[in-house]
Amino acid sequence: MTPPPSSTLTWAQLRDLRCAELEGAADGWGKASNRADAGRDRIEKQLLNGLRETQRGAAADAAVGRLRQLGQNLQYVYTECGLVRTALNSLAHEMRAQQRALREALDDAEALRFTVHADGSVTYPEAGEGLIDGKPLPGGTASVTASPGLLPPSGLVAPNPNAGKAQDIADRVTKAVRTAAEIDWRFAGILRDLKAEEGLKVPDRTWTDAAGDAAAVRDTARGYLKSGIPLDASPAARKAWWAGLTDEQREEYLAVYPDQIGNLDGIPALVRDTANRDNLQLLIGKLEGQDDEDAETKLAGLREIDRQLKEGRQPPMYLLGIGDEGNGRAIVSYGNPDTARNVSAYVPGLNTSLDEDFARNDLKRARDTAIGAKEMDPSTPTASIVWLGYDAPQTSTDDLMGNLDVMGESNARDGAGAYNRFMDGISATNQQEDPHVTAIGHSYGSLTVGLAAQQGGGIPGADDVVLVGSPGTGARSAEELGVGKEHVFVGAAENDPVTKLPNSYEASGLGTGAAGGASAGFALGMGAGPLGAVMGGAAGGIAGGAAGYAAQDAQTEESDVWFGTDPAHRDFGANRFAVSDGPGLLERGHSPTEAHSNYFDPAKDQRSADNIARIVAGKSGEIERERLR
């Protein structure tokens, strides 16, 4: 960073600085920010909805497009004006601290009857007694040092006792002035950069600049705001902290730290949604400034989420979390989880990341569940959440058998803790006296949910647990999931290979046997030439793999799968609900693992989708049951 230029600021100017005027200017920018936010809110919640419901045709489509653009422009105004407000308030905050330091030094000088000169030097009177004649020692002037407050003591004691006091005051005055000058220079640069292109249209690249502006203000104002965010507190304590802030403090946190507030469990859903919608634009701007495959993948997911948010679809969407860390983060609720009586939170599984596929398909699963639960109980408010708050293992489900080594528990264990913190936040902010909460895990996400349920105290607020397409939960029985086995429900399609994965011993035997058999078959086939060697290796691999699998299978329980007991097996003790078999592994025109993906989709598996909806709606007694394995 370029050092600040030499300053002409004097201590008199610092003493007389009216920080209240800076705060008054900040209030003006805050009002502009709030007006822009109110305008955007009116566009999104009134004008756009009214147009969609009453008008059709090219003219209506054009009007919708213009309103969306205006809404985005107002969102930008809201963000930038909010940053100016916080920068000015932070400037006043830091300048006031230096004023206090200066005034304390000046008060000490006045009490001692010292004179502080314009250049910061301090004249002190005679004092003490001479060692020879006993007369008062002459006064003098303490000059300004090059580095006030930083020079080590010399070890020499000045004869006049006032000399040391005067030098201390001179150093304090100089340090306050120099620090204030550095603050002034720093904030001048920040405020100078907070400007937009001319005209009303805000192009996409402007959000890249806005992301940089927000980062700069966050860094500069960190002592003013960030230290107050209770990152290490419980969700209940965070809720109380937010409730105790003034309106202006909340507005500043939302403008400068939308990423922190939007992803803070315990903050009300409406607030998180507001913060995350702003942070979504900043993230898009940030990633647009990068040129790599990971950024492009996440950008596609963010843009699709943004598109759906702007559509105003029903049930209403709430963006409860968004971020680009790891494989990406996104938490979306269909329905307000703070006011809903029935709340579900679905954890997706293997190969899920913040990409376009997630934004289209995983969000649709949560939406289908919300719609289905509403059909089962029209009079009860429902919220259905998709929670991508962890890094799921990344490998193709179509090549799962060749990549079982990625299927460890570490990702799920990390995710389990984060999921429980999120659910604790949902419990803290929900306004119902006794909400009905369902934890749902699909594929590897069922392991995440299962491990979360086995942590101390279980999943906060959870009444029911639903596991679909599960390779196991890390538990030996449903009783270990903390809600009672009568409240654990399992969906397992007959043609879903993930629910029938071999356990680790069987997989090891399969691999070892196949390798050994292939080697032996290749050697035996060499006598018939190259083709015989290839044929012999293939046949030997198949035979050896089968033999190795059988040997290990004989030593393990029938119900054992990759992560413990098969949840659909009678040994686990859960309730199995009916689902369709799904396409076979080799059925023409279908993916080998298509049956693994249909559980939530009423168009592909109505029985499963309806049963999940019944459980979420608190009507588990009405599910269509299926025999356990």
PDB file of N, CA and C in Angstrom, residues 489-570:
ATOM      1  N   PHE A 489     -37.672 -42.824   8.644  1.00  0.00           N
ATOM      2  CA  PHE A 489     -38.348 -43.311   7.444  1.00  0.00           C
ATOM      3  C   PHE A 489     -37.339 -43.454   6.308  1.00  0.00           C
ATOM      4  N   VAL A 490     -37.482 -44.540   5.553  1.00  0.00           N
ATOM      5  CA  VAL A 490     -36.494 -44.883   4.533  1.00  0.00           C
ATOM      6  C   VAL A 490     -37.181 -45.158   3.203  1.00  0.00           C
ATOM      7  N   GLY A 491     -36.625 -44.581   2.135  1.00  0.00           N
ATOM      8  CA  GLY A 491     -37.050 -44.894   0.775  1.00  0.00           C
ATOM      9  C   GLY A 491     -35.877 -45.478   0.017  1.00  0.00           C
ATOM     10  N   ALA A 492     -36.059 -46.668  -0.548  1.00  0.00           N
ATOM     11  CA  ALA A 492     -34.970 -47.342  -1.259  1.00  0.00           C
ATOM     12  C   ALA A 492     -35.538 -48.033  -2.495  1.00  0.00           C
ATOM     13  N   ALA A 493     -35.273 -47.483  -3.679  1.00  0.00           N
ATOM     14  CA  ALA A 493     -35.771 -48.058  -4.923  1.00  0.00           C
ATOM     15  C   ALA A 493     -35.072 -49.383  -5.216  1.00  0.00           C
ATOM     16  N   GLU A 494     -35.802 -50.319  -5.747  1.00  0.00           N
ATOM     17  CA  GLU A 494     -35.256 -51.645  -6.036  1.00  0.00           C
ATOM     18  C   GLU A 494     -34.077 -51.558  -6.998  1.00  0.00           C
ATOM     19  N   ASN A 495     -34.122 -50.623  -7.937  1.00  0.00           N
ATOM     20  CA  ASN A 495     -33.056 -50.511  -8.929  1.00  0.00           C
ATOM     21  C   ASN A 495     -32.046 -49.406  -8.613  1.00  0.00           C
ATOM     22  N   ASP A 496     -32.056 -48.925  -7.399  1.00  0.00           N
ATOM     23  CA  ASP A 496     -31.076 -47.915  -6.978  1.00  0.00           C
ATOM     24  C   ASP A 496     -29.816 -48.617  -6.479  1.00  0.00           C
ATOM     25  N   PRO A 497     -28.707 -48.593  -7.233  1.00  0.00           N
ATOM     26  CA  PRO A 497     -27.502 -49.325  -6.827  1.00  0.00           C
ATOM     27  C   PRO A 497     -26.839 -48.762  -5.586  1.00  0.00           C
ATOM     28  N   VAL A 498     -27.067 -47.476  -5.295  1.00  0.00           N
ATOM     29  CA  VAL A 498     -26.406 -46.868  -4.139  1.00  0.00           C
ATOM     30  C   VAL A 498     -26.899 -47.487  -2.839  1.00  0.00           C
ATOM     31  N   THR A 499     -28.166 -47.933  -2.805  1.00  0.00           N
ATOM     32  CA  THR A 499     -28.700 -48.544  -1.591  1.00  0.00           C
ATOM     33  C   THR A 499     -28.227 -49.986  -1.418  1.00  0.00           C
ATOM     34  N   LYS A 500     -27.493 -50.484  -2.414  1.00  0.00           N
ATOM     35  CA  LYS A 500     -27.011 -51.872  -2.348  1.00  0.00           C
ATOM     36  C   LYS A 500     -25.494 -51.941  -2.498  1.00  0.00           C
ATOM     37  N   LEU A 501     -24.836 -50.842  -2.182  1.00  0.00           N
ATOM     38  CA  LEU A 501     -23.376 -50.860  -2.281  1.00  0.00           C
ATOM     39  C   LEU A 501     -22.798 -51.921  -1.351  1.00  0.00           C
ATOM     40  N   PRO A 502     -21.755 -52.622  -1.787  1.00  0.00           N
ATOM     41  CA  PRO A 502     -21.127 -53.602  -0.899  1.00  0.00           C
ATOM     42  C   PRO A 502     -20.486 -52.891   0.282  1.00  0.00           C
ATOM     43  N   ASN A 503     -20.350 -53.629   1.389  1.00  0.00           N
ATOM     44  CA  ASN A 503     -19.624 -53.033   2.500  1.00  0.00           C
ATOM     45  C   ASN A 503     -18.140 -53.000   2.163  1.00  0.00           C
ATOM     46  N   SER A 504     -17.356 -52.357   2.991  1.00  0.00           N
ATOM     47  CA  SER A 504     -15.946 -52.154   2.675  1.00  0.00           C
ATOM     48  C   SER A 504     -15.183 -53.470   2.545  1.00  0.00           C
ATOM     49  N   TYR A 505     -15.558 -54.475   3.339  1.00  0.00           N
ATOM     50  CA  TYR A 505     -14.878 -55.774   3.239  1.00  0.00           C
ATOM     51  C   TYR A 505     -15.189 -56.456   1.908  1.00  0.00           C
ATOM     52  N   GLU A 506     -16.450 -56.415   1.516  1.00  0.00           N
ATOM     53  CA  GLU A 506     -16.844 -57.014   0.243  1.00  0.00           C
ATOM     54  C   GLU A 506     -16.186 -56.289  -0.921  1.00  0.00           C
ATOM     55  N   ALA A 507     -16.141 -54.966  -0.842  1.00  0.00           N
ATOM     56  CA  ALA A 507     -15.501 -54.199  -1.904  1.00  0.00           C
ATOM     57  C   ALA A 507     -14.016 -54.524  -1.995  1.00  0.00           C
ATOM     58  N   SER A 508     -13.375 -54.699  -0.836  1.00  0.00           N
ATOM     59  CA  SER A 508     -11.965 -55.056  -0.819  1.00  0.00           C
ATOM     60  C   SER A 508     -11.744 -56.432  -1.431  1.00  0.00           C
ATOM     61  N   GLY A 509     -12.603 -57.380  -1.060  1.00  0.00           N
ATOM     62  CA  GLY A 509     -12.494 -58.728  -1.627  1.00  0.00           C
ATOM     63  C   GLY A 509     -12.730 -58.725  -3.120  1.00  0.00           C
ATOM     64  N   LEU A 510     -13.686 -57.925  -3.561  1.00  0.00           N
ATOM     65  CA  LEU A 510     -13.991 -57.818  -4.986  1.00  0.00           C
ATOM     66  C   LEU A 510     -12.783 -57.288  -5.752  1.00  0.00           C
ATOM     67  N   GLY A 511     -12.182 -56.214  -5.234  1.00  0.00           N
ATOM     68  CA  GLY A 511     -11.042 -55.626  -5.920  1.00  0.00           C
ATOM     69  C   GLY A 511      -9.832 -56.525  -5.920  1.00  0.00           C
ATOM     70  N   THR A 512      -9.525 -57.110  -4.753  1.00  0.00           N
ATOM     71  CA  THR A 512      -8.353 -57.980  -4.660  1.00  0.00           C
ATOM     72  C   THR A 512      -8.531 -59.224  -5.522  1.00  0.00           C
ATOM     73  N   GLY A 513      -9.710 -59.822  -5.463  1.00  0.00           N
ATOM     74  CA  GLY A 513      -9.979 -61.020  -6.261  1.00  0.00           C
ATOM     75  C   GLY A 513      -9.921 -60.748  -7.744  1.00  0.00           C
ATOM     76  N   ALA A 514     -10.477 -59.613  -8.155  1.00  0.00           N
ATOM     77  CA  ALA A 514     -10.467 -59.267  -9.572  1.00  0.00           C
ATOM     78  C   ALA A 514      -9.048 -59.068 -10.074  1.00  0.00           C
ATOM     79  N   ALA A 515      -8.230 -58.371  -9.290  1.00  0.00           N
ATOM     80  CA  ALA A 515      -6.844 -58.136  -9.700  1.00  0.00           C
ATOM     81  C   ALA A 515      -6.068 -59.439  -9.802  1.00  0.00           C
ATOM     82  N   GLY A 516      -6.213 -60.288  -8.773  1.00  0.00           N
ATOM     83  CA  GLY A 516      -5.500 -61.574  -8.796  1.00  0.00           C
ATOM     84  C   GLY A 516      -5.977 -62.487  -9.907  1.00  0.00           C
ATOM     85  N   GLY A 517      -7.304 -62.548 -10.087  1.00  0.00           N
ATOM     86  CA  GLY A 517      -7.864 -63.393 -11.140  1.00  0.00           C
ATOM     87  C   GLY A 517      -7.456 -62.923 -12.518  1.00  0.00           C
ATOM     88  N   ALA A 518      -7.439 -61.621 -12.740  1.00  0.00           N
ATOM     89  CA  ALA A 518      -7.052 -61.084 -14.043  1.00  0.00           C
ATOM     90  C   ALA A 518      -5.605 -61.396 -14.356  1.00  0.00           C
ATOM     91  N   SER A 519      -4.740 -61.297 -13.339  1.00  0.00           N
ATOM     92  CA  SER A 519      -3.322 -61.591 -13.537  1.00  0.00           C
ATOM     93  C   SER A 519      -3.102 -63.055 -13.889  1.00  0.00           C
ATOM     94  N   ALA A 520      -3.790 -63.944 -13.142  1.00  0.00           N
ATOM     95  CA  ALA A 520      -3.635 -65.382 -13.408  1.00  0.00           C
ATOM     96  C   ALA A 520      -4.218 -65.753 -14.767  1.00  0.00           C
ATOM     97  N   GLY A 521      -5.375 -65.213 -15.094  1.00  0.00           N
ATOM     98  CA  GLY A 521      -6.005 -65.503 -16.382  1.00  0.00           C
ATOM     99  C   GLY A 521      -5.169 -65.004 -17.547  1.00  0.00           C
ATOM    100  N   PHE A 522      -4.537 -63.869 -17.396  1.00  0.00           N
ATOM    101  CA  PHE A 522      -3.690 -63.325 -18.447  1.00  0.00           C
ATOM    102  C   PHE A 522      -2.501 -64.251 -18.703  1.00  0.00           C
ATOM    103  N   ALA A 523      -1.878 -64.715 -17.585  1.00  0.00           N
ATOM    104  CA  ALA A 523      -0.711 -65.604 -17.734  1.00  0.00           C
ATOM    105  C   ALA A 523      -1.098 -66.920 -18.400  1.00  0.00           C
ATOM    106  N   LEU A 524      -2.244 -67.486 -17.994  1.00  0.00           N
ATOM    107  CA  LEU A 524      -2.673 -68.763 -18.566  1.00  0.00           C
ATOM    108  C   LEU A 524      -3.051 -68.609 -20.033  1.00  0.00           C
ATOM    109  N   GLY A 525      -3.575 -67.462 -20.391  1.00  0.00           N
ATOM    110  CA  GLY A 525      -4.012 -67.258 -21.772  1.00  0.00           C
ATOM    111  C   GLY A 525      -2.894 -66.902 -22.726  1.00  0.00           C
ATOM    112  N   MET A 526      -1.704 -66.652 -22.222  1.00  0.00           N
ATOM    113  CA  MET A 526      -0.595 -66.256 -23.079  1.00  0.00           C
ATOM    114  C   MET A 526      -0.250 -67.333 -24.104  1.00  0.00           C
ATOM    115  N   GLY A 527      -0.509 -68.612 -23.734  1.00  0.00           N
ATOM    116  CA  GLY A 527      -0.200 -69.701 -24.664  1.00  0.00           C
ATOM    117  C   GLY A 527      -1.011 -69.624 -25.937  1.00  0.00           C
ATOM    118  N   ALA A 528      -2.157 -68.963 -25.901  1.00  0.00           N
ATOM    119  CA  ALA A 528      -3.011 -68.842 -27.088  1.00  0.00           C
ATOM    120  C   ALA A 528      -2.785 -67.515 -27.811  1.00  0.00           C
ATOM    121  N   GLY A 529      -1.713 -66.820 -27.447  1.00  0.00           N
ATOM    122  CA  GLY A 529      -1.408 -65.570 -28.124  1.00  0.00           C
ATOM    123  C   GLY A 529      -2.002 -64.375 -27.413  1.00  0.00           C
ATOM    124  N   PRO A 530      -1.788 -63.153 -27.977  1.00  0.00           N
ATOM    125  CA  PRO A 530      -2.271 -61.922 -27.345  1.00  0.00           C
ATOM    126  C   PRO A 530      -3.769 -61.921 -27.085  1.00  0.00           C
ATOM    127  N   LEU A 531      -4.566 -62.389 -28.053  1.00  0.00           N
ATOM    128  CA  LEU A 531      -6.006 -62.400 -27.855  1.00  0.00           C
ATOM    129  C   LEU A 531      -6.391 -63.320 -26.712  1.00  0.00           C
ATOM    130  N   GLY A 532      -5.707 -64.456 -26.629  1.00  0.00           N
ATOM    131  CA  GLY A 532      -5.983 -65.386 -25.530  1.00  0.00           C
ATOM    132  C   GLY A 532      -5.628 -64.793 -24.189  1.00  0.00           C
ATOM    133  N   ALA A 533      -4.541 -64.007 -24.154  1.00  0.00           N
ATOM    134  CA  ALA A 533      -4.152 -63.368 -22.904  1.00  0.00           C
ATOM    135  C   ALA A 533      -5.212 -62.373 -22.440  1.00  0.00           C
ATOM    136  N   VAL A 534      -5.724 -61.559 -23.395  1.00  0.00           N
ATOM    137  CA  VAL A 534      -6.752 -60.577 -23.056  1.00  0.00           C
ATOM    138  C   VAL A 534      -8.016 -61.274 -22.575  1.00  0.00           C
ATOM    139  N   MET A 535      -8.440 -62.302 -23.317  1.00  0.00           N
ATOM    140  CA  MET A 535      -9.655 -63.029 -22.941  1.00  0.00           C
ATOM    141  C   MET A 535      -9.481 -63.714 -21.593  1.00  0.00           C
ATOM    142  N   GLY A 536      -8.315 -64.298 -21.397  1.00  0.00           N
ATOM    143  CA  GLY A 536      -8.057 -64.973 -20.126  1.00  0.00           C
ATOM    144  C   GLY A 536      -8.039 -64.007 -18.963  1.00  0.00           C
ATOM    145  N   GLY A 537      -7.440 -62.812 -19.194  1.00  0.00           N
ATOM    146  CA  GLY A 537      -7.415 -61.808 -18.134  1.00  0.00           C
ATOM    147  C   GLY A 537      -8.803 -61.355 -17.757  1.00  0.00           C
ATOM    148  N   ALA A 538      -9.656 -61.102 -18.761  1.00  0.00           N
ATOM    149  CA  ALA A 538     -11.016 -60.664 -18.486  1.00  0.00           C
ATOM    150  C   ALA A 538     -11.797 -61.716 -17.721  1.00  0.00           C
ATOM    151  N   ALA A 539     -11.717 -62.961 -18.211  1.00  0.00           N
ATOM    152  CA  ALA A 539     -12.441 -64.040 -17.541  1.00  0.00           C
ATOM    153  C   ALA A 539     -11.917 -64.257 -16.129  1.00  0.00           C
ATOM    154  N   GLY A 540     -10.601 -64.221 -15.977  1.00  0.00           N
ATOM    155  CA  GLY A 540     -10.021 -64.397 -14.647  1.00  0.00           C
ATOM    156  C   GLY A 540     -10.418 -63.300 -13.698  1.00  0.00           C
ATOM    157  N   GLY A 541     -10.498 -62.040 -14.223  1.00  0.00           N
ATOM    158  CA  GLY A 541     -10.900 -60.931 -13.376  1.00  0.00           C
ATOM    159  C   GLY A 541     -12.312 -61.096 -12.863  1.00  0.00           C
ATOM    160  N   ILE A 542     -13.217 -61.496 -13.756  1.00  0.00           N
ATOM    161  CA  ILE A 542     -14.607 -61.695 -13.344  1.00  0.00           C
ATOM    162  C   ILE A 542     -14.714 -62.801 -12.301  1.00  0.00           C
ATOM    163  N   ALA A 543     -14.062 -63.918 -12.593  1.00  0.00           N
ATOM    164  CA  ALA A 543     -14.128 -65.054 -11.673  1.00  0.00           C
ATOM    165  C   ALA A 543     -13.457 -64.738 -10.348  1.00  0.00           C
ATOM    166  N   GLY A 544     -12.285 -64.086 -10.418  1.00  0.00           N
ATOM    167  CA  GLY A 544     -11.576 -63.757  -9.184  1.00  0.00           C
ATOM    168  C   GLY A 544     -12.336 -62.754  -8.338  1.00  0.00           C
ATOM    169  N   GLY A 545     -12.939 -61.727  -9.006  1.00  0.00           N
ATOM    170  CA  GLY A 545     -13.728 -60.751  -8.271  1.00  0.00           C
ATOM    171  C   GLY A 545     -14.907 -61.393  -7.581  1.00  0.00           C
ATOM    172  N   ALA A 546     -15.598 -62.294  -8.295  1.00  0.00           N
ATOM    173  CA  ALA A 546     -16.745 -62.976  -7.705  1.00  0.00           C
ATOM    174  C   ALA A 546     -16.327 -63.815  -6.510  1.00  0.00           C
ATOM    175  N   ALA A 547     -15.203 -64.488  -6.672  1.00  0.00           N
ATOM    176  CA  ALA A 547     -14.729 -65.335  -5.575  1.00  0.00           C
ATOM    177  C   ALA A 547     -14.322 -64.504  -4.367  1.00  0.00           C
ATOM    178  N   GLY A 548     -13.617 -63.397  -4.621  1.00  0.00           N
ATOM    179  CA  GLY A 548     -13.193 -62.539  -3.516  1.00  0.00           C
ATOM    180  C   GLY A 548     -14.380 -61.924  -2.803  1.00  0.00           C
ATOM    181  N   TYR A 549     -15.356 -61.477  -3.586  1.00  0.00           N
ATOM    182  CA  TYR A 549     -16.570 -60.901  -3.003  1.00  0.00           C
ATOM    183  C   TYR A 549     -17.287 -61.939  -2.150  1.00  0.00           C
ATOM    184  N   ALA A 550     -17.419 -63.155  -2.680  1.00  0.00           N
ATOM    185  CA  ALA A 550     -18.131 -64.208  -1.957  1.00  0.00           C
ATOM    186  C   ALA A 550     -17.434 -64.563  -0.654  1.00  0.00           C
ATOM    187  N   ALA A 551     -16.103 -64.563  -0.696  1.00  0.00           N
ATOM    188  CA  ALA A 551     -15.351 -64.922   0.511  1.00  0.00           C
ATOM    189  C   ALA A 551     -15.571 -63.898   1.616  1.00  0.00           C
ATOM    190  N   GLN A 552     -15.551 -62.635   1.255  1.00  0.00           N
ATOM    191  CA  GLN A 552     -15.767 -61.604   2.267  1.00  0.00           C
ATOM    192  C   GLN A 552     -17.232 -61.521   2.676  1.00  0.00           C
ATOM    193  N   ASP A 553     -18.136 -61.745   1.697  1.00  0.00           N
ATOM    194  CA  ASP A 553     -19.566 -61.673   1.994  1.00  0.00           C
ATOM    195  C   ASP A 553     -19.966 -62.713   3.023  1.00  0.00           C
ATOM    196  N   ALA A 554     -19.295 -63.848   2.979  1.00  0.00           N
ATOM    197  CA  ALA A 554     -19.621 -64.926   3.918  1.00  0.00           C
ATOM    198  C   ALA A 554     -19.260 -64.560   5.355  1.00  0.00           C
ATOM    199  N   GLN A 555     -18.385 -63.570   5.503  1.00  0.00           N
ATOM    200  CA  GLN A 555     -17.922 -63.207   6.845  1.00  0.00           C
ATOM    201  C   GLN A 555     -18.605 -61.943   7.377  1.00  0.00           C
ATOM    202  N   THR A 556     -19.536 -61.388   6.622  1.00  0.00           N
ATOM    203  CA  THR A 556     -20.209 -60.163   7.067  1.00  0.00           C
ATOM    204  C   THR A 556     -21.713 -60.381   7.108  1.00  0.00           C
ATOM    205  N   GLU A 557     -22.400 -59.443   7.766  1.00  0.00           N
ATOM    206  CA  GLU A 557     -23.849 -59.533   7.878  1.00  0.00           C
ATOM    207  C   GLU A 557     -24.513 -59.184   6.546  1.00  0.00           C
ATOM    208  N   GLU A 558     -25.649 -59.794   6.294  1.00  0.00           N
ATOM    209  CA  GLU A 558     -26.397 -59.529   5.069  1.00  0.00           C
ATOM    210  C   GLU A 558     -26.794 -58.062   4.965  1.00  0.00           C
ATOM    211  N   SER A 559     -27.057 -57.434   6.086  1.00  0.00           N
ATOM    212  CA  SER A 559     -27.552 -56.056   6.102  1.00  0.00           C
ATOM    213  C   SER A 559     -26.451 -55.013   6.010  1.00  0.00           C
ATOM    214  N   ASP A 560     -25.184 -55.436   5.986  1.00  0.00           N
ATOM    215  CA  ASP A 560     -24.085 -54.478   5.952  1.00  0.00           C
ATOM    216  C   ASP A 560     -23.959 -53.834   4.573  1.00  0.00           C
ATOM    217  N   VAL A 561     -23.889 -52.485   4.548  1.00  0.00           N
ATOM    218  CA  VAL A 561     -23.599 -51.763   3.321  1.00  0.00           C
ATOM    219  C   VAL A 561     -22.377 -50.880   3.595  1.00  0.00           C
ATOM    220  N   TRP A 562     -22.109 -49.931   2.691  1.00  0.00           N
ATOM    221  CA  TRP A 562     -20.844 -49.189   2.771  1.00  0.00           C
ATOM    222  C   TRP A 562     -20.683 -48.443   4.098  1.00  0.00           C
ATOM    223  N   PHE A 563     -21.740 -47.818   4.589  1.00  0.00           N
ATOM    224  CA  PHE A 563     -21.648 -47.040   5.827  1.00  0.00           C
ATOM    225  C   PHE A 563     -22.525 -47.641   6.919  1.00  0.00           C
ATOM    226  N   GLY A 564     -22.288 -48.879   7.281  1.00  0.00           N
ATOM    227  CA  GLY A 564     -23.035 -49.491   8.380  1.00  0.00           C
ATOM    228  C   GLY A 564     -24.179 -50.341   7.889  1.00  0.00           C
ATOM    229  N   THR A 565     -25.252 -50.348   8.650  1.00  0.00           N
ATOM    230  CA  THR A 565     -26.411 -51.179   8.321  1.00  0.00           C
ATOM    231  C   THR A 565     -27.281 -50.504   7.267  1.00  0.00           C
ATOM    232  N   ASP A 566     -27.761 -51.291   6.309  1.00  0.00           N
ATOM    233  CA  ASP A 566     -28.671 -50.809   5.283  1.00  0.00           C
ATOM    234  C   ASP A 566     -29.933 -50.267   5.958  1.00  0.00           C
ATOM    235  N   PRO A 567     -30.237 -48.963   5.803  1.00  0.00           N
ATOM    236  CA  PRO A 567     -31.416 -48.404   6.479  1.00  0.00           C
ATOM    237  C   PRO A 567     -32.728 -49.049   6.046  1.00  0.00           C
ATOM    238  N   ALA A 568     -32.753 -49.668   4.854  1.00  0.00           N
ATOM    239  CA  ALA A 568     -33.982 -50.307   4.371  1.00  0.00           C
ATOM    240  C   ALA A 568     -34.097 -51.758   4.844  1.00  0.00           C
ATOM    241  N   HIS A 569     -33.115 -52.238   5.588  1.00  0.00           N
ATOM    242  CA  HIS A 569     -33.118 -53.632   6.044  1.00  0.00           C
ATOM    243  C   HIS A 569     -33.820 -53.751   7.394  1.00  0.00           C
ATOM    244  N   ARG A 570     -34.414 -54.923   7.608  1.00  0.00           N
ATOM    245  CA  ARG A 570     -35.138 -55.139   8.867  1.00  0.00           C
ATOM    246  C   ARG A 570     -34.218 -55.031  10.074  1.00  0.00           C
TER     247      ARG A 570
END
